[in-house]
C-alpha positions as a Markdown table, in Angstrom:
| # | Residue | x | y | z |
|---|---|---|---|---|
| 1 | Met | -0.2 | 57.9 | -65.7 |
| 2 | Gly | 3.4 | 58.5 | -64.6 |
| 3 | Leu | 3.4 | 55.2 | -62.6 |
| 4 | Ile | 2.3 | 53.2 | -65.6 |
| 5 | Val | 4.9 | 54.8 | -67.7 |
| 6 | Asp | 7.7 | 54.1 | -65.1 |
| 7 | Val | 6.8 | 50.5 | -64.8 |
| 8 | Leu | 6.5 | 50.0 | -68.6 |
| 9 | Gly | 9.9 | 51.7 | -68.8 |
| 10 | Leu | 11.4 | 49.4 | -66.1 |
| 11 | Leu | 10.1 | 46.2 | -67.9 |
| 12 | Phe | 10.8 | 47.2 | -71.8 |
| 13 | Gly | 13.1 | 50.3 | -71.4 |
| 14 | Gly | 16.7 | 50.9 | -72.3 |
| 15 | Gly | 16.5 | 48.4 | -75.1 |
| 16 | Arg | 15.8 | 45.5 | -72.9 |
| 17 | Asn | 12.7 | 43.2 | -72.4 |
| 18 | Val | 12.8 | 41.9 | -68.9 |
| 19 | Leu | 9.9 | 39.6 | -69.6 |
| 20 | Arg | 11.6 | 37.9 | -72.6 |
| 21 | Glu | 14.9 | 37.6 | -70.8 |
| 22 | Thr | 13.1 | 36.1 | -67.9 |
| 23 | Ala | 11.2 | 33.5 | -70.1 |
| 24 | Gln | 14.4 | 32.4 | -71.8 |
| 25 | Val | 16.0 | 31.2 | -68.4 |
| 26 | Phe | 13.2 | 28.7 | -68.1 |
| 27 | Gly | 13.0 | 27.6 | -71.8 |
| 28 | Glu | 15.0 | 27.4 | -74.9 |
| 29 | Asn | 14.7 | 30.3 | -77.6 |
| 30 | Ala | 13.4 | 28.1 | -80.4 |
| 31 | Glu | 15.1 | 30.5 | -83.1 |
| 32 | Ala | 18.3 | 30.1 | -81.6 |
| 33 | Gly | 18.0 | 26.2 | -81.1 |
| 34 | Ala | 16.8 | 25.9 | -84.6 |
| 35 | Glu | 20.2 | 27.9 | -85.8 |
| 36 | Arg | 22.3 | 25.6 | -83.6 |
| 37 | Ala | 20.7 | 22.6 | -85.0 |
| 38 | Arg | 21.4 | 23.7 | -88.4 |
| 39 | Gln | 24.9 | 24.5 | -87.9 |
| 40 | Ala | 25.4 | 21.2 | -86.3 |
| 41 | Gln | 24.0 | 19.3 | -89.3 |
| 42 | Ala | 26.0 | 21.6 | -91.5 |
| 43 | Gln | 29.1 | 20.6 | -89.9 |
| 44 | Ala | 28.2 | 17.0 | -89.7 |
| 45 | Met | 27.5 | 17.0 | -93.4 |
| 46 | Ser | 30.8 | 18.8 | -94.3 |
| 47 | Gln | 32.7 | 16.3 | -92.3 |
| 48 | Phe | 30.7 | 13.3 | -93.9 |
| 49 | Gly | 31.6 | 14.9 | -97.3 |
| 50 | Ala | 35.2 | 15.4 | -96.5 |
| 51 | Glu | 35.6 | 11.7 | -95.6 |
| 52 | Phe | 34.5 | 10.7 | -99.3 |
| 53 | Ala | 36.4 | 13.8 | -100.7 |
| 54 | Val | 39.6 | 11.8 | -100.3 |
| 55 | Pro | 40.5 | 9.5 | -103.2 |
| 56 | Arg | 40.9 | 6.0 | -102.1 |
| 57 | Ala | 43.4 | 4.2 | -104.3 |
| 58 | Gly | 45.3 | 2.0 | -101.8 |
| 59 | Arg | 44.5 | -1.5 | -101.5 |
| 60 | Phe | 43.7 | -1.4 | -97.9 |
| 61 | Asp | 40.9 | 1.1 | -98.6 |
| 62 | Arg | 39.5 | -1.1 | -101.2 |
| 63 | Phe | 39.6 | -4.0 | -99.1 |
| 64 | Met | 37.8 | -2.1 | -96.3 |
| 65 | Asp | 35.1 | -0.9 | -98.6 |
| 66 | Gly | 34.7 | -4.4 | -99.8 |
| 67 | Leu | 34.4 | -5.7 | -96.0 |
| 68 | Asn | 31.8 | -3.0 | -95.3 |
| 69 | Arg | 29.5 | -4.1 | -98.0 |
| 70 | Leu | 29.8 | -7.9 | -96.9 |
| 71 | Pro | 27.3 | -8.2 | -93.9 |
| 72 | Arg | 24.0 | -7.7 | -95.8 |
| 73 | Pro | 24.6 | -10.2 | -98.5 |
| 74 | Ala | 26.4 | -12.6 | -95.9 |
| 75 | Leu | 23.2 | -12.5 | -93.7 |
| 76 | Ala | 20.9 | -13.1 | -96.6 |
| 77 | Phe | 22.9 | -16.0 | -97.9 |
| 78 | Gly | 23.3 | -17.5 | -94.5 |
| 79 | Ile | 19.7 | -17.5 | -93.8 |
| 80 | Leu | 19.0 | -19.2 | -97.2 |
| 81 | Gly | 21.8 | -21.7 | -96.6 |
| 82 | Leu | 20.1 | -22.6 | -93.1 |
| 83 | Phe | 16.8 | -23.4 | -95.3 |
| 84 | Val | 18.9 | -25.4 | -97.6 |
| 85 | Ala | 20.6 | -27.3 | -94.8 |
| 86 | Ala | 17.3 | -27.9 | -93.1 |
| 87 | Met | 16.0 | -29.6 | -96.2 |
| 88 | Val | 19.5 | -31.6 | -97.1 |
| 89 | Asp | 20.4 | -32.6 | -93.5 |
| 90 | Pro | 17.5 | -32.2 | -90.9 |
| 91 | Leu | 19.6 | -34.0 | -88.2 |
| 92 | Trp | 22.7 | -31.5 | -88.8 |
| 93 | Phe | 20.5 | -28.6 | -88.8 |
| 94 | Ala | 18.5 | -29.7 | -85.8 |
| 95 | Ala | 22.0 | -30.2 | -83.8 |
| 96 | Arg | 22.9 | -26.6 | -84.8 |
| 97 | Met | 19.5 | -25.2 | -83.8 |
| 98 | Gln | 20.0 | -26.9 | -80.3 |
| 99 | Gly | 23.4 | -25.1 | -80.0 |
| 100 | Leu | 21.7 | -21.8 | -80.8 |
| 101 | Ala | 19.0 | -22.7 | -78.0 |
| 102 | Leu | 21.9 | -22.6 | -75.5 |
| 103 | Val | 22.7 | -18.9 | -76.3 |
| 104 | Pro | 21.7 | -16.6 | -73.4 |
| 105 | Glu | 19.0 | -14.0 | -73.8 |
| 106 | Pro | 21.3 | -11.1 | -73.3 |
| 107 | Leu | 23.5 | -12.2 | -76.1 |
| 108 | Trp | 20.6 | -12.2 | -78.4 |
| 109 | Trp | 19.4 | -8.7 | -77.0 |
| 110 | Leu | 23.1 | -7.5 | -77.9 |
| 111 | Leu | 22.9 | -9.1 | -81.4 |
| 112 | Gly | 19.5 | -7.3 | -82.0 |
| 113 | Val | 20.9 | -4.0 | -81.1 |
| 114 | Ile | 24.0 | -4.4 | -83.2 |
| 115 | Val | 21.9 | -5.6 | -86.4 |
| 116 | Ser | 19.3 | -2.8 | -85.6 |
| 117 | Phe | 22.1 | -0.2 | -85.6 |
| 118 | Tyr | 23.6 | -1.5 | -88.7 |
| 119 | Phe | 20.4 | -1.9 | -90.8 |
| 120 | Gly | 18.5 | 1.0 | -89.2 |
| 121 | Ala | 20.0 | 3.8 | -91.0 |
| 122 | Arg | 19.7 | 2.3 | -94.3 |
| 123 | His | 16.0 | 1.4 | -93.6 |
| 124 | Gln | 15.4 | 5.0 | -92.7 |
| 125 | Met | 16.9 | 6.4 | -95.9 |
| 126 | Lys | 15.0 | 3.8 | -97.9 |
| 127 | Ala | 11.7 | 4.8 | -96.2 |
| 128 | Gln | 12.5 | 8.4 | -97.0 |
| 129 | His | 13.2 | 7.6 | -100.7 |
| 130 | Leu | 9.8 | 5.5 | -100.7 |
| 131 | Gln | 7.9 | 8.5 | -99.3 |
| 132 | Arg | 9.4 | 10.9 | -101.8 |
| 133 | Asp | 8.7 | 8.3 | -104.5 |
| 134 | Leu | 5.1 | 7.8 | -103.5 |
| 135 | Ala | 4.5 | 11.6 | -103.3 |
| 136 | Ala | 5.8 | 11.9 | -106.9 |
| 137 | Thr | 3.7 | 9.0 | -108.0 |
| 138 | Met | 0.5 | 10.7 | -106.4 |
| 139 | Ala | 1.4 | 13.9 | -108.2 |
| 140 | Arg | 1.2 | 12.0 | -111.5 |
| 141 | Ala | -2.2 | 10.4 | -110.6 |
| 142 | Pro | -4.5 | 12.9 | -112.2 |
| 143 | Gln | -2.5 | 12.8 | -115.6 |
| 144 | Ala | -2.8 | 8.9 | -115.3 |
| 145 | Met | -6.6 | 8.9 | -114.7 |
| 146 | Ala | -7.0 | 11.3 | -117.6 |
| 147 | Asn | -5.0 | 9.0 | -119.9 |
| 148 | Ile | -7.1 | 5.9 | -118.8 |
| 149 | Ala | -10.4 | 7.9 | -119.5 |
| 150 | Ala | -9.1 | 8.9 | -123.0 |
| 151 | Leu | -8.0 | 5.1 | -123.7 |
| 152 | Arg | -11.5 | 3.9 | -122.7 |
| 153 | Ala | -13.2 | 6.3 | -124.9 |
| 154 | Leu | -11.3 | 4.4 | -127.8 |
| 155 | Arg | -12.6 | 1.0 | -126.8 |
| 156 | Phe | -14.6 | -0.7 | -129.6 |
| 157 | Asp | -17.8 | -0.6 | -127.4 |
| 158 | Ser | -17.8 | 2.9 | -126.4 |
| 159 | Pro | -20.7 | 4.7 | -127.7 |
| 160 | Gly | -20.1 | 6.6 | -131.1 |
| 161 | Val | -16.5 | 5.3 | -131.4 |
| 162 | Ala | -17.3 | 3.9 | -134.8 |
| 163 | Asp | -19.3 | 6.9 | -136.0 |
| 164 | Ala | -18.8 | 7.7 | -139.6 |
| 165 | Gly | -19.8 | 11.3 | -139.4 |
| 166 | Pro | -21.0 | 12.9 | -142.5 |
| 167 | Asp | -19.4 | 10.4 | -144.7 |
| 168 | Ala | -22.2 | 8.5 | -146.2 |
| 169 | Arg | -20.1 | 6.0 | -148.2 |
| 170 | Leu | -18.0 | 5.1 | -145.0 |
| 171 | Ala | -21.4 | 4.7 | -143.2 |
| 172 | Leu | -22.8 | 2.3 | -146.0 |
| 173 | Ser | -19.5 | 0.3 | -146.0 |
| 174 | Ala | -19.5 | -0.2 | -142.3 |
| 175 | Thr | -23.0 | -1.6 | -142.5 |
| 176 | Ser | -22.6 | -3.9 | -145.5 |
| 177 | Pro | -20.6 | -7.0 | -145.0 |
| 178 | Asp | -17.4 | -7.7 | -146.6 |
| 179 | Ala | -16.6 | -10.7 | -148.7 |
| 180 | Asn | -15.2 | -13.5 | -146.5 |
| 181 | Pro | -13.7 | -16.3 | -148.6 |
| 182 | Ala | -13.1 | -18.6 | -145.6 |
| 183 | Leu | -16.6 | -18.4 | -144.3 |
| 184 | Glu | -18.2 | -18.9 | -147.8 |
| 185 | Asp | -16.2 | -22.0 | -148.2 |
| 186 | Trp | -17.2 | -23.4 | -144.8 |
| 187 | Arg | -20.9 | -22.7 | -145.8 |
| 188 | Ala | -20.2 | -24.6 | -148.9 |
| 189 | Leu | -19.1 | -27.4 | -147.1 |
| 190 | Arg | -21.9 | -27.6 | -144.7 |
| 191 | Arg | -24.4 | -27.4 | -147.6 |
| 192 | Gly | -22.7 | -30.0 | -149.8 |
């Protein structure tokens, strides 16, 4: 019994855990890793927020902000312009496309990387907003289904929707036809 106590004391005694310390040499402590990741994200967000906390009143700042907003619309209008050019002057368009055919493949890959990085962050942000909006929409689905069922119950062809209940006068007036002057005139014309 004394040997077991001595071995356990060696492994876990003195406020230490030799097994845990040895395991941490071979793998990251998940809790410490999560804390480091949280701190890194908090620092990045504070740096990002500090960048936009500075008032930008100078002409250069406004010019650069406007310049940063140009690529997406320029690409969209450029592509639409190519479609218009192809319809207006097919020979001019074909000559430009032959020039593009001479661009080496590595340059196309580089262009793809640049465009992917530029638009990738925006796409990711939009995808996250879309998922959040879808979740909110799905949360409202049961209420919408209940509303649709209530509206369907009010349709004219639903059973019992025109039930007069215990009101006999209303039941009689619903079954007796009203006077229809236009129909009576039409019937008179057909007879006469």
